[in-house]
Every structure is written in C-alpha cells, then in structure tokens.
Short mmCIF file of C-alpha atoms in Angstrom, two decimals:
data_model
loop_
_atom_site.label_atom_id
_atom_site.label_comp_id
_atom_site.label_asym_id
_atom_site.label_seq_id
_atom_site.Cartn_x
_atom_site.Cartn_y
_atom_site.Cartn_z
CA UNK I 1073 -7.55 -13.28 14.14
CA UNK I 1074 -9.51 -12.93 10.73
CA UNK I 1075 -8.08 -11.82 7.53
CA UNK I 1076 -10.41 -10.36 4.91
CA UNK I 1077 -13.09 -12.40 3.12
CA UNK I 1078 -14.91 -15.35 4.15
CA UNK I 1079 -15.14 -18.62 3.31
CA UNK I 1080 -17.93 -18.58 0.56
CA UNK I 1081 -15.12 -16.59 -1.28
CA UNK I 1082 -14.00 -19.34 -3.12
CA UNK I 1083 -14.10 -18.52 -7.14
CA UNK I 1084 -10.97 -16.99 -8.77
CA UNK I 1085 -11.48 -12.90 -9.49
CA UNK I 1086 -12.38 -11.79 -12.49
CA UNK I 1087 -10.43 -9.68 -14.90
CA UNK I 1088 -12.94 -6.37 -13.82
CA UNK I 1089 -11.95 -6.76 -10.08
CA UNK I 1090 -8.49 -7.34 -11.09
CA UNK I 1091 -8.43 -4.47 -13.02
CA UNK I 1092 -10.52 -2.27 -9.98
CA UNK I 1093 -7.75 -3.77 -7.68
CA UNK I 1094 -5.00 -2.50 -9.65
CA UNK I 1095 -6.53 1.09 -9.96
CA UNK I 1096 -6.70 0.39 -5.92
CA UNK I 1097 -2.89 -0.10 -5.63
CA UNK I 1098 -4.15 -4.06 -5.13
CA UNK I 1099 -1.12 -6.22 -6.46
CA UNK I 1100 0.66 -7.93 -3.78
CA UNK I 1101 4.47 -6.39 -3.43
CA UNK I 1102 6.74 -6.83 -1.04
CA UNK I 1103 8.48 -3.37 0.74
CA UNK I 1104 11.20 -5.58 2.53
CA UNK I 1105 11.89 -6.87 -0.92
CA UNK I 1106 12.65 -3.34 -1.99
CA UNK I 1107 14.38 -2.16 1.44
CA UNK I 1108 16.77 -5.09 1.46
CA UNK I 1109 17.92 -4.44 -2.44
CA UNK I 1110 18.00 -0.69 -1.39
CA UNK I 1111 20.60 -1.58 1.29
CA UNK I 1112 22.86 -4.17 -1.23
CA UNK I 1113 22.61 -1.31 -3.84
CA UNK I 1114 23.74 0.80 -1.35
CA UNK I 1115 27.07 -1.55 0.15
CA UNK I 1116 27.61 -1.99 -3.69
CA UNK I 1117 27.85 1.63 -4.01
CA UNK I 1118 29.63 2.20 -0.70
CA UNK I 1119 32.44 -0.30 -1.71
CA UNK I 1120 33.30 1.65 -4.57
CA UNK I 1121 33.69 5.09 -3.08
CA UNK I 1122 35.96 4.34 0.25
CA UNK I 1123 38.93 5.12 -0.93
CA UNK I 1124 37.92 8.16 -2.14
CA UNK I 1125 35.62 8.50 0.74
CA UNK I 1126 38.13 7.85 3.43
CA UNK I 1127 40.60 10.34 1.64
CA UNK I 1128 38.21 12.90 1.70
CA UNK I 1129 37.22 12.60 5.50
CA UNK I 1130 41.44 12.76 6.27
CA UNK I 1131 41.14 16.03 4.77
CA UNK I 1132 37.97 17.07 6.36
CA UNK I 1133 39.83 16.37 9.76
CA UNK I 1134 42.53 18.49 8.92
CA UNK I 1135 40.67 21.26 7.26
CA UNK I 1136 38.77 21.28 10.84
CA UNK I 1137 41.02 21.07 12.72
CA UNK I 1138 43.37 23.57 11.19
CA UNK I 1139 40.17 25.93 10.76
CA UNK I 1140 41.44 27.98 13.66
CA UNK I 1141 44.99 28.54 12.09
CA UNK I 1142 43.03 31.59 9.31
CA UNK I 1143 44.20 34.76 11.23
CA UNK I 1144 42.68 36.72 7.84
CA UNK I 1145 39.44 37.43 9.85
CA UNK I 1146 37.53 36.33 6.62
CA UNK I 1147 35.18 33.64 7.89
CA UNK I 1148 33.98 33.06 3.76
CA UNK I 1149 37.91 32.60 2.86
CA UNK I 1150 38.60 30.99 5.93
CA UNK I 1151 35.51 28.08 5.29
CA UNK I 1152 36.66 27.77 1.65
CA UNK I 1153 40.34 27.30 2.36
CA UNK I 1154 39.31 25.07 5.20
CA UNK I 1155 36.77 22.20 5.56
CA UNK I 1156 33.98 23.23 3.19
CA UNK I 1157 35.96 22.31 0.06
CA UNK I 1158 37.22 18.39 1.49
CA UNK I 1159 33.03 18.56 2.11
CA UNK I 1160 32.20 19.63 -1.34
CA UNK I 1161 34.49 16.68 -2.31
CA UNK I 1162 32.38 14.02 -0.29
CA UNK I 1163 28.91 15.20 -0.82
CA UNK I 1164 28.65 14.07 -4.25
CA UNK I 1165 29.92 10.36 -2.86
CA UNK I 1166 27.30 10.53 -0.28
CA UNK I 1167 24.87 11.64 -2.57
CA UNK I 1168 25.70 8.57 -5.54
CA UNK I 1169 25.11 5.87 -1.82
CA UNK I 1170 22.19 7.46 -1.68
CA UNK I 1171 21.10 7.86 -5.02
CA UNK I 1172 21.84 3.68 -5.86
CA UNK I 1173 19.63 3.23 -2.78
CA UNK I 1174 16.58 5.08 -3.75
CA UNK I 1175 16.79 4.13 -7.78
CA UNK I 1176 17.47 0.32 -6.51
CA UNK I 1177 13.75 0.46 -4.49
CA UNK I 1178 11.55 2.40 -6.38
CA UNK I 1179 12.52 0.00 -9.42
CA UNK I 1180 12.03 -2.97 -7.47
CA UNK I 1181 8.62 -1.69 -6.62
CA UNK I 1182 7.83 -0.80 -9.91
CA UNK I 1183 9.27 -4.38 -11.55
CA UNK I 1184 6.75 -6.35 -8.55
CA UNK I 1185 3.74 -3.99 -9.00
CA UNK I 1186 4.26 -3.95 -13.35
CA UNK I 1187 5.08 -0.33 -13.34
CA UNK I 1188 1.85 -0.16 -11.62
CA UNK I 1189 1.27 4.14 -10.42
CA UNK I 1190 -1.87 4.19 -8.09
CA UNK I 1191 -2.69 8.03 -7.21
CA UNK I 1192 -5.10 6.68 -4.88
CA UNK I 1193 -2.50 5.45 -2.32
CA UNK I 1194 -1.63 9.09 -2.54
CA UNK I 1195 -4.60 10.44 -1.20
CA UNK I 1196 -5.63 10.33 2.75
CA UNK I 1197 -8.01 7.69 4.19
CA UNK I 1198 -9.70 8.94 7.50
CA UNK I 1199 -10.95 5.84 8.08
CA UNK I 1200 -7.56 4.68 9.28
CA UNK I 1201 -7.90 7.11 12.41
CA UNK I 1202 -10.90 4.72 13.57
CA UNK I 1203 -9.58 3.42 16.76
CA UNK I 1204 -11.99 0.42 16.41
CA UNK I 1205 -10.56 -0.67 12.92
CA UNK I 1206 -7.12 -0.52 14.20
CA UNK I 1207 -7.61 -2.25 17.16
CA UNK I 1208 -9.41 -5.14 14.86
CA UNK I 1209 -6.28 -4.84 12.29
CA UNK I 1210 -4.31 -5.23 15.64
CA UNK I 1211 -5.48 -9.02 15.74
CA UNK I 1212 -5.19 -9.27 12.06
CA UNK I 1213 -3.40 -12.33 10.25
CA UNK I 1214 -1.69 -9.39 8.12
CA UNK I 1215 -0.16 -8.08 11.57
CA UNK I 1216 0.63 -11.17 13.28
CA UNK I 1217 2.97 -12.22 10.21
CA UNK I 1218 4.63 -8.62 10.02
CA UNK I 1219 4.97 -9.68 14.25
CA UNK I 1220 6.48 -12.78 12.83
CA UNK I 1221 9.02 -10.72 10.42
CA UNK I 1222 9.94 -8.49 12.94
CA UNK I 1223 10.90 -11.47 15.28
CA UNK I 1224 12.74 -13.05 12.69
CA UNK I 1225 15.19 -10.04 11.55
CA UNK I 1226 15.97 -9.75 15.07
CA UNK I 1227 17.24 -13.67 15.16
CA UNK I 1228 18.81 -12.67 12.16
CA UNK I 1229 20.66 -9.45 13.04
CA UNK I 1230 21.40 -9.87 16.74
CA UNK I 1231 23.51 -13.32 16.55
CA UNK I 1232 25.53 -12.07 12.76
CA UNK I 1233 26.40 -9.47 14.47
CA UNK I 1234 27.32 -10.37 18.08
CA UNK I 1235 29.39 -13.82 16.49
CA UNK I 1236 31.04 -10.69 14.13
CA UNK I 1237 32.08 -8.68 16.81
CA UNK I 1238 33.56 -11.81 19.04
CA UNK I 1239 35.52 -13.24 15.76
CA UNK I 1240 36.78 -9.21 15.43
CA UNK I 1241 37.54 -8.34 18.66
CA UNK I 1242 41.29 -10.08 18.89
CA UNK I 1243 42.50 -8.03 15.72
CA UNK I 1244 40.66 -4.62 17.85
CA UNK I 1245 44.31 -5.33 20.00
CA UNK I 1246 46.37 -5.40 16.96
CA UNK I 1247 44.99 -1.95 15.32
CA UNK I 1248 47.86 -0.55 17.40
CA UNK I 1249 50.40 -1.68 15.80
CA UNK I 1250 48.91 -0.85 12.45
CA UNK I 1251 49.12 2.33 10.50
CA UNK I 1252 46.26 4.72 10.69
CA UNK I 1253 44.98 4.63 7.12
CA UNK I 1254 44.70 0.61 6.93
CA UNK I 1255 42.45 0.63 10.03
CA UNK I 1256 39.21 1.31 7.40
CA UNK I 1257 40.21 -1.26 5.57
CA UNK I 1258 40.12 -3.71 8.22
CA UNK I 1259 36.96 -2.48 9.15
CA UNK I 1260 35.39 -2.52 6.00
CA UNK I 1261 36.43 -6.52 5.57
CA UNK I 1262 34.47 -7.28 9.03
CA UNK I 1263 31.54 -5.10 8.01
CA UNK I 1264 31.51 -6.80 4.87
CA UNK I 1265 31.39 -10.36 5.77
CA UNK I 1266 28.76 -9.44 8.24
CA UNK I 1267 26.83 -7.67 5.96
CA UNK I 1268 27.07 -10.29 3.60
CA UNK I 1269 25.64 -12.48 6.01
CA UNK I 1270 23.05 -10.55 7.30
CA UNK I 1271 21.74 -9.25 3.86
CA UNK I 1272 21.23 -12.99 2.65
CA UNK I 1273 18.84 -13.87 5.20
CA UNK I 1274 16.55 -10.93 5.07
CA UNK I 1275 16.80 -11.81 1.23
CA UNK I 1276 15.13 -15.09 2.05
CA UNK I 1277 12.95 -13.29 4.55
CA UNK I 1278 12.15 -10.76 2.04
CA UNK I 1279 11.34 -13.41 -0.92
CA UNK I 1280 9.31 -15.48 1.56
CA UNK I 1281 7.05 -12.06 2.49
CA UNK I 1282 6.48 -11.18 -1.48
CA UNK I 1283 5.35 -14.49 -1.57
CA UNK I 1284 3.26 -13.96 1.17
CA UNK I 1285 1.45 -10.71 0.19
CA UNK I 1286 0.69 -12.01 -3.56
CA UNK I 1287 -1.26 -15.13 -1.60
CA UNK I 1288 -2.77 -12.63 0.37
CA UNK I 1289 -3.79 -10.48 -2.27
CA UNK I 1290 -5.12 -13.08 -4.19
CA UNK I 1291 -7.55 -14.36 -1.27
CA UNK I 1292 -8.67 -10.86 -0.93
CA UNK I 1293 -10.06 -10.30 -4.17
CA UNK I 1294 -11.57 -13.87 -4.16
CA UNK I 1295 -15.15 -13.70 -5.11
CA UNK I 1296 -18.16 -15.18 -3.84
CA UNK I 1297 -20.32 -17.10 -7.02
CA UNK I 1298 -23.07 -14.72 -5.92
CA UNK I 1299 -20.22 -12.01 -6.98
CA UNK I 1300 -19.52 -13.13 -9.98
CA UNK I 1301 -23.03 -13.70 -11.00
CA UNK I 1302 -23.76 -9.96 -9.68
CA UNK I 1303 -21.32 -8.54 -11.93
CA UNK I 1304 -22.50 -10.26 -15.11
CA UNK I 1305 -25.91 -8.98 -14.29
CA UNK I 1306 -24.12 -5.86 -13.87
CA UNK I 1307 -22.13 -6.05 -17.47
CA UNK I 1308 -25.36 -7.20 -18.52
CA UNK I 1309 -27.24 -4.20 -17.95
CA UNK I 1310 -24.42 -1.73 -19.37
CA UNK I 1311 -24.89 -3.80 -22.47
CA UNK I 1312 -28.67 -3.42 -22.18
CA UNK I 1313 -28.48 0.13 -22.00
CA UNK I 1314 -25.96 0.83 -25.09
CA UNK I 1315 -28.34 -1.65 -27.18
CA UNK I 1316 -30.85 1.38 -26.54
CA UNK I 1317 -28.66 3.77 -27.21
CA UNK I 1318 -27.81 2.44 -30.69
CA UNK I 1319 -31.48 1.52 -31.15
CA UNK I 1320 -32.72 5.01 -30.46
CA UNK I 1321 -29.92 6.49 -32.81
CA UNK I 1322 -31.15 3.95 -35.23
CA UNK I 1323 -34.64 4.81 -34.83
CA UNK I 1324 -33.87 9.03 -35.16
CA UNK I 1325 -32.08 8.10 -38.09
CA UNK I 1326 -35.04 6.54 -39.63
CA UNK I 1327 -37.15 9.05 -39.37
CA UNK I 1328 -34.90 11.58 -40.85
CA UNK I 1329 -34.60 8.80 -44.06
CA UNK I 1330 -38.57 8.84 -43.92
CA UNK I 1331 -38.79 12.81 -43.82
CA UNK I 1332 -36.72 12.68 -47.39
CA UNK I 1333 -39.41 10.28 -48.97
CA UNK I 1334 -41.33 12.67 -50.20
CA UNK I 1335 -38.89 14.53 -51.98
CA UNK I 1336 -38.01 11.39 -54.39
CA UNK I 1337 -38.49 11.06 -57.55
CA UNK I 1338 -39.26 7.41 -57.65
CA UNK I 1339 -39.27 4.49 -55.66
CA UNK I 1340 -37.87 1.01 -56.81
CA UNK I 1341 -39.55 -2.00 -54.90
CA UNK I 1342 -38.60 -5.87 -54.92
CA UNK I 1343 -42.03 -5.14 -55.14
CA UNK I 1344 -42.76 -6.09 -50.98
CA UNK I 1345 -39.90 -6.83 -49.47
CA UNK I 1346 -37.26 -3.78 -50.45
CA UNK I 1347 -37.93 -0.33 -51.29
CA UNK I 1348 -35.61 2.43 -52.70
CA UNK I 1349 -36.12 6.03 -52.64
CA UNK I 1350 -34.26 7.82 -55.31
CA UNK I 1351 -33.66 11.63 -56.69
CA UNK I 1352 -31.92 13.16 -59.31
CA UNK I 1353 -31.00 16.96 -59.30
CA UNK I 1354 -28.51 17.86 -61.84
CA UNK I 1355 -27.33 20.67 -59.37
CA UNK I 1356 -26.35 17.92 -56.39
CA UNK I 1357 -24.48 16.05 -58.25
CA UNK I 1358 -23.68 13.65 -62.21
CA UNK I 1359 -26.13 10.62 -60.92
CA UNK I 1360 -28.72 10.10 -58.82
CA UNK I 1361 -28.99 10.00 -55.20
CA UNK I 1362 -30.55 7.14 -52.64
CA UNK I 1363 -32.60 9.14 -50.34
CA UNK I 1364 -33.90 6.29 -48.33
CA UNK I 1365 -33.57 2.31 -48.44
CA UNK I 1366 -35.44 -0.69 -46.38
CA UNK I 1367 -36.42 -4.18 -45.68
CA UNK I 1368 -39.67 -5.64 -44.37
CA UNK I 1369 -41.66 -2.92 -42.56
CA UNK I 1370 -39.36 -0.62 -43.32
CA UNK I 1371 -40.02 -0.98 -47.04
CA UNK I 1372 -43.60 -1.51 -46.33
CA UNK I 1373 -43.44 2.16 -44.80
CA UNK I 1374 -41.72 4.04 -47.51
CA UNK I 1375 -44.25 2.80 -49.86
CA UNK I 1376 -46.66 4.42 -47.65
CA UNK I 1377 -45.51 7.50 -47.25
CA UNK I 1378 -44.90 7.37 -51.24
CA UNK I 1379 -48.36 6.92 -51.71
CA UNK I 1380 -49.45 9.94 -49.49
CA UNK I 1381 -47.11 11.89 -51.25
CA UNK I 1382 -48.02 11.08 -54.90
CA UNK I 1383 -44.10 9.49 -55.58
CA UNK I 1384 -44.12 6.93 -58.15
CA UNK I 1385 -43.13 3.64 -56.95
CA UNK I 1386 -41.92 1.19 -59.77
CA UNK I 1387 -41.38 -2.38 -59.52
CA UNK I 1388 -38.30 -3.49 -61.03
CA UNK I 1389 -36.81 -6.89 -58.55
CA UNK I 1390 -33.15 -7.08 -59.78
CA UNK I 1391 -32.63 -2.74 -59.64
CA UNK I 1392 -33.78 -3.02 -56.26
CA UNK I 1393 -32.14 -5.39 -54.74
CA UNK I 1394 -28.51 -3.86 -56.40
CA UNK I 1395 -29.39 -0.26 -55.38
CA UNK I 1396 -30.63 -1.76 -51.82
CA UNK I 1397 -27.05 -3.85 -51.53
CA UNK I 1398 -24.84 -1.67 -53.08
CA UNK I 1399 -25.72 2.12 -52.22
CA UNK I 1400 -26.00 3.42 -48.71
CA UNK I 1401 -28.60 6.27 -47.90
CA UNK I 1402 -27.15 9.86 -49.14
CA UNK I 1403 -24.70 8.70 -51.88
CA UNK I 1404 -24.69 8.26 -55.73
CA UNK I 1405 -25.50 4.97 -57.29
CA UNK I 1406 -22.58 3.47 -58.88
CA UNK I 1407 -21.78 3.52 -62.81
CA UNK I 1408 -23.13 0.15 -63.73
CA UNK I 1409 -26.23 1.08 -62.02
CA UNK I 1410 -26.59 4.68 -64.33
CA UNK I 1411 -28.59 2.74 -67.28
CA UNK I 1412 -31.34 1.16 -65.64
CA UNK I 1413 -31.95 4.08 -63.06
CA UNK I 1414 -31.91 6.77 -66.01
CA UNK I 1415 -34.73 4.15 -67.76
CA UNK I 1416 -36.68 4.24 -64.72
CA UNK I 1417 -36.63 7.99 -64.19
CA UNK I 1418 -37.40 9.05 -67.80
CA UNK I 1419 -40.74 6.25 -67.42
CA UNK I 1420 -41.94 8.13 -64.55
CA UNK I 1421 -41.16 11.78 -66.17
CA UNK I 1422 -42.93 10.32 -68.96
CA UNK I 1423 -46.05 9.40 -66.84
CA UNK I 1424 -46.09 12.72 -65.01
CA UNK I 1425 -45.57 14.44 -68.69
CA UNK I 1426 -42.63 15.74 -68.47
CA UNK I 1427 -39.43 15.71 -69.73
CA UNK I 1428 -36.48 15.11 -66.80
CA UNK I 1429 -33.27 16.36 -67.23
CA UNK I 1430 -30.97 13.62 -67.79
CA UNK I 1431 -28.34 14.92 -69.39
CA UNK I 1432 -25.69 15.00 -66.91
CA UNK I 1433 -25.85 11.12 -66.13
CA UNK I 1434 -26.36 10.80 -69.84
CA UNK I 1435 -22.86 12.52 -70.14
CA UNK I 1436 -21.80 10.90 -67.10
CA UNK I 1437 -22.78 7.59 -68.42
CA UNK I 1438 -21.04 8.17 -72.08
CA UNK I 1439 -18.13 9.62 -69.83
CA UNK I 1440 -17.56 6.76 -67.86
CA UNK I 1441 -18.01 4.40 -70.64
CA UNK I 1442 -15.63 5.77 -72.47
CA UNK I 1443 -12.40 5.18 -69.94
#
C-alpha cells in the first residue's frame, strides 16, 4: 500500500501549489460529511410534513381506490376528481424533503472547500480507465480507509437497527388494538430514536474522515526542498523576463526622447551630469516644453546629439537640476520655472540673431503672477 509522495517530501507547500491545488479541486472535504447532514436535513424536514404527509396519502388511497367508481367515461375528469389531485397535494412535500437534502450538501461542500468551484472536476479524465492505475489505487492507503468506513457504517447500522426492531417488536402486537391513523405515529417515534442513533455515529465517522482527507491532502502537496528551490528558480526567471520587458520599453522610449533632441531649442546641463532638452512653440502651448531629460550617459548623449545638430546647450546648475526633478518628458515647465527658462531662451535667440517669440509665456508669466 503507498499513498502519494515519498518521503523526501517533507517541506510545507507553498502558497503557488496551494493555489494550483485549489484550481485542481485539491482541498481536502469530506462527502460523508455532506451525505450525513443531507440525511438530518432531510428527517428535519420529514418531521415537519407527516401530518400533512400522512393526510395526504389517506386520500391518495381513497382517490385510488375509488378511481373505478367514475362511470363518466372521462379518464381526464375521472384522474382529476380522483388520485391526481391528493398527489398534487404531496408532491410539493416530497419535493421541500428533497429540496432541504440537496441545499443541506451542496452548502456543506461549499462551507469545507471555501466556496471553492473547480470546472476541472467537471471535465473527463481517461486516465482513470487505465486498468493498471486502478488496480494500484486498489492497494491504495486512500482505499483501504474508505474499506475501513465502509466496515464501520455497517457496525453502525446493522446492530441500531436490529436492537430497534427487537425493543419494537412487542408494541407490533398491540397495533391491533390501536386506531389506524396513530399507527404512523408510533412508527415515526421508533424510526426516530433509531435514526437518532444511527445519524450520531456516522457524524463521528463523518468528522473523523474530513479530518482524514485534509491530512491527506496536506501530505500530497508536500514538497520536496529540491521543489521548492525549483519553483523559486522558476519565479525567478518570470521576474527575469518582465525586467526585460520593462528594460526594452525603457530603452524604445529613449530613443524616441533622443529622436526629439534635435528639434530643441536649447539644452540646460548641470553641466555633466544632467541635461535638459527644451522647446518653445507658441502654437503648442503658453510655456515651454521638456523634450528630453537624463542622468549620467544619458545626459552625456543628449549633449551629443546637440552638438551634431547645432542646439545650443547652456550651462546653468540650479535650472537644471529643477527642470530635471520637477518636469517629466512632454509637459510644460511649471510657473516658477517661466523666468529663468524665458532668460535662457532669449540668450540663445540672441546668439543665433534672432528675436524668439516670447510673448505668450511673457503673458503667461504676468498672468500667473497676477492671481
């Protein structure tokens, strides 16, 4: 008999082969649990609805066997007059048993399983028709304890109810003497107290058996430290790759900032350690625009690329390092930042000889000062 694993299976799961295990239906719940609360639901249920159970069975007699007496030759008004409407009557009793059942299991297996839906238990396994597989699962630990269950209800079940039946069978003389429509009464009492019995120790049974399939369930997904350290590689690598996904995004996005160098205006260094491309266009916008930014060899390449391009680069420490900190490529600089950019634009329209159109921050500047 072997039960899945093996003994190097000794580290706790982790929560990714929990969480595969759930997907897999993997949780460790008990079906007896749910049966046996099906069945109490169900003599709950039952209790309720004999009177108006056994009232409606007196007239389904009747109806049936008066059913003859309809000389009308209408077999529709004949069925309706006779026992389909006592039937009609106890269907909806039958069905409200039935329905306490069935509610009563599926929410125990959803309370043990934490509402848990697996479609994959829906789907067929093949592998299941392999003779050689079941003849292994034959020998299993998992089948020798169901063995064990089986064995047990019997004990259970066979003694309640023969010890029932011997302590009943003296008052089976009396139900002669007693009127017809107390005889389900009695009945009911000695099918009560057995069920009674009988229901409380497939309760413990039941209990004992969730406990049983969590442990098991929990030495199944056991993993190895070779497991463990196979999966962090494997976490590892996912990382790895979105690290070059953002890098490569990074890097495309670069080069688009570098493809805008040349269209600055200026650009305002720290003098080697930060560079900042601006533009001003009084048709994009009131204030100026940062077309690229960097650090390091970023900076060092934007300078480059300035030079190539005949852009002005301007050294001014503090300007740089506040348009660098405080304005992210494509947007305006900020208001407080409107002076000494305007400065530095009309120096460098002054060294190319010509006059730049500063107006609108001008305006913008006068504007904003002003509230």
């Amino acid at each position: 008999m072997s039960e899945e694993g093996s003994d190097d299976k000794t580290e706790k799961p982790t929560g990714k082969k929990l969480g595969e295990a759930r997907t897999q239906g993997m949780v460790g719940a008990s079906a007896d649990l749910s049966n046996v609360l099906s069945m109490t639901a169900a003599y709950i249920a039952f209790q309720h609805i004999i009177p108006s159970l056994w009232l409606g069975l007196i007239s389904l007699t009747k109806a049936s066997l008066n059913f003859g007496d309809y000389k009308d030759g209408n077999i529709e008004s004949a069925l309706i007059k006779g026992p389909l409407t006592p039937l009609l009557h106890i269907s909806p009793l039958i069905f409200i048993v039935l329905l306490s059942a069935a509610l009563t299991g599926a929410l125990s297996t959803l309370l043990q399983t934490n509402f848990l839906w697996a479609n994959k238990l829906f789907k067929p396994n093949f592998s299941h028709l392999n003779p050689i597989s079941g003849i292994k699962k034959i020998f299993s630990l998992s089948n020798t304890f169901n063995l064990f269950k089986s064995i047990m209800k019997l004990a259970i079940i066979g003694p309640i109810g023969y010890y029932t039946f011997i302590d009943f069978f003296p008052s089976l003389l009396s139900l002669i003497d007693v009127p017809l429509d107390e005889h389900l009464t009695i009945g009911s009492i000695a099918m009560g107290n057995s069920f009674v019995k009988i229901i409380t120790y497939l309760l413990i049974l039941a209990i004992l058996d969730l406990i049983w399939q969590k442990w098991r369930t929990a030495k199944k997904l056991k993993m190895s430290k070779q497991d463990i350290k196979d999966e962090a590689k494997a976490s590892e690598g996912d990382e790895s790759v979105k690290r070059k996904i953002i890098s490569l995004g990074l890097t495309r996005a670069r080069q688009r900032m570098m493809q805008d160098v040349p269209k600055a205006d200026v650009i305002v260094t720290n003098p080697t350690h930060i560079s900042v491309a601006l533009k001003y266009d009084s048709k994009l916008g009131a204030a100026p625009i940062v077309l690229a930014k960097g650090k390091g060899h970023v900076a060092l390449r934007i300078r480059e690329i300035a030079k190539a391009n005949n852009v002005p680069i301007v050294e001014k420490k503090p300007l740089a390092r506040a348009l660098f900190a405080s304005v992210e490529v494509g947007k305006e600089i900020p208001y407080d930042l409107f002076k000494a950019v305007a400065e530095v634009l009309a120096y460098v329209y002054r060294l190319k000889g010509k006059r730049p159109n500063v107006s609108n921050t001008n305006n913008s500047t006068n504007n904003n000062g002003a509230r």
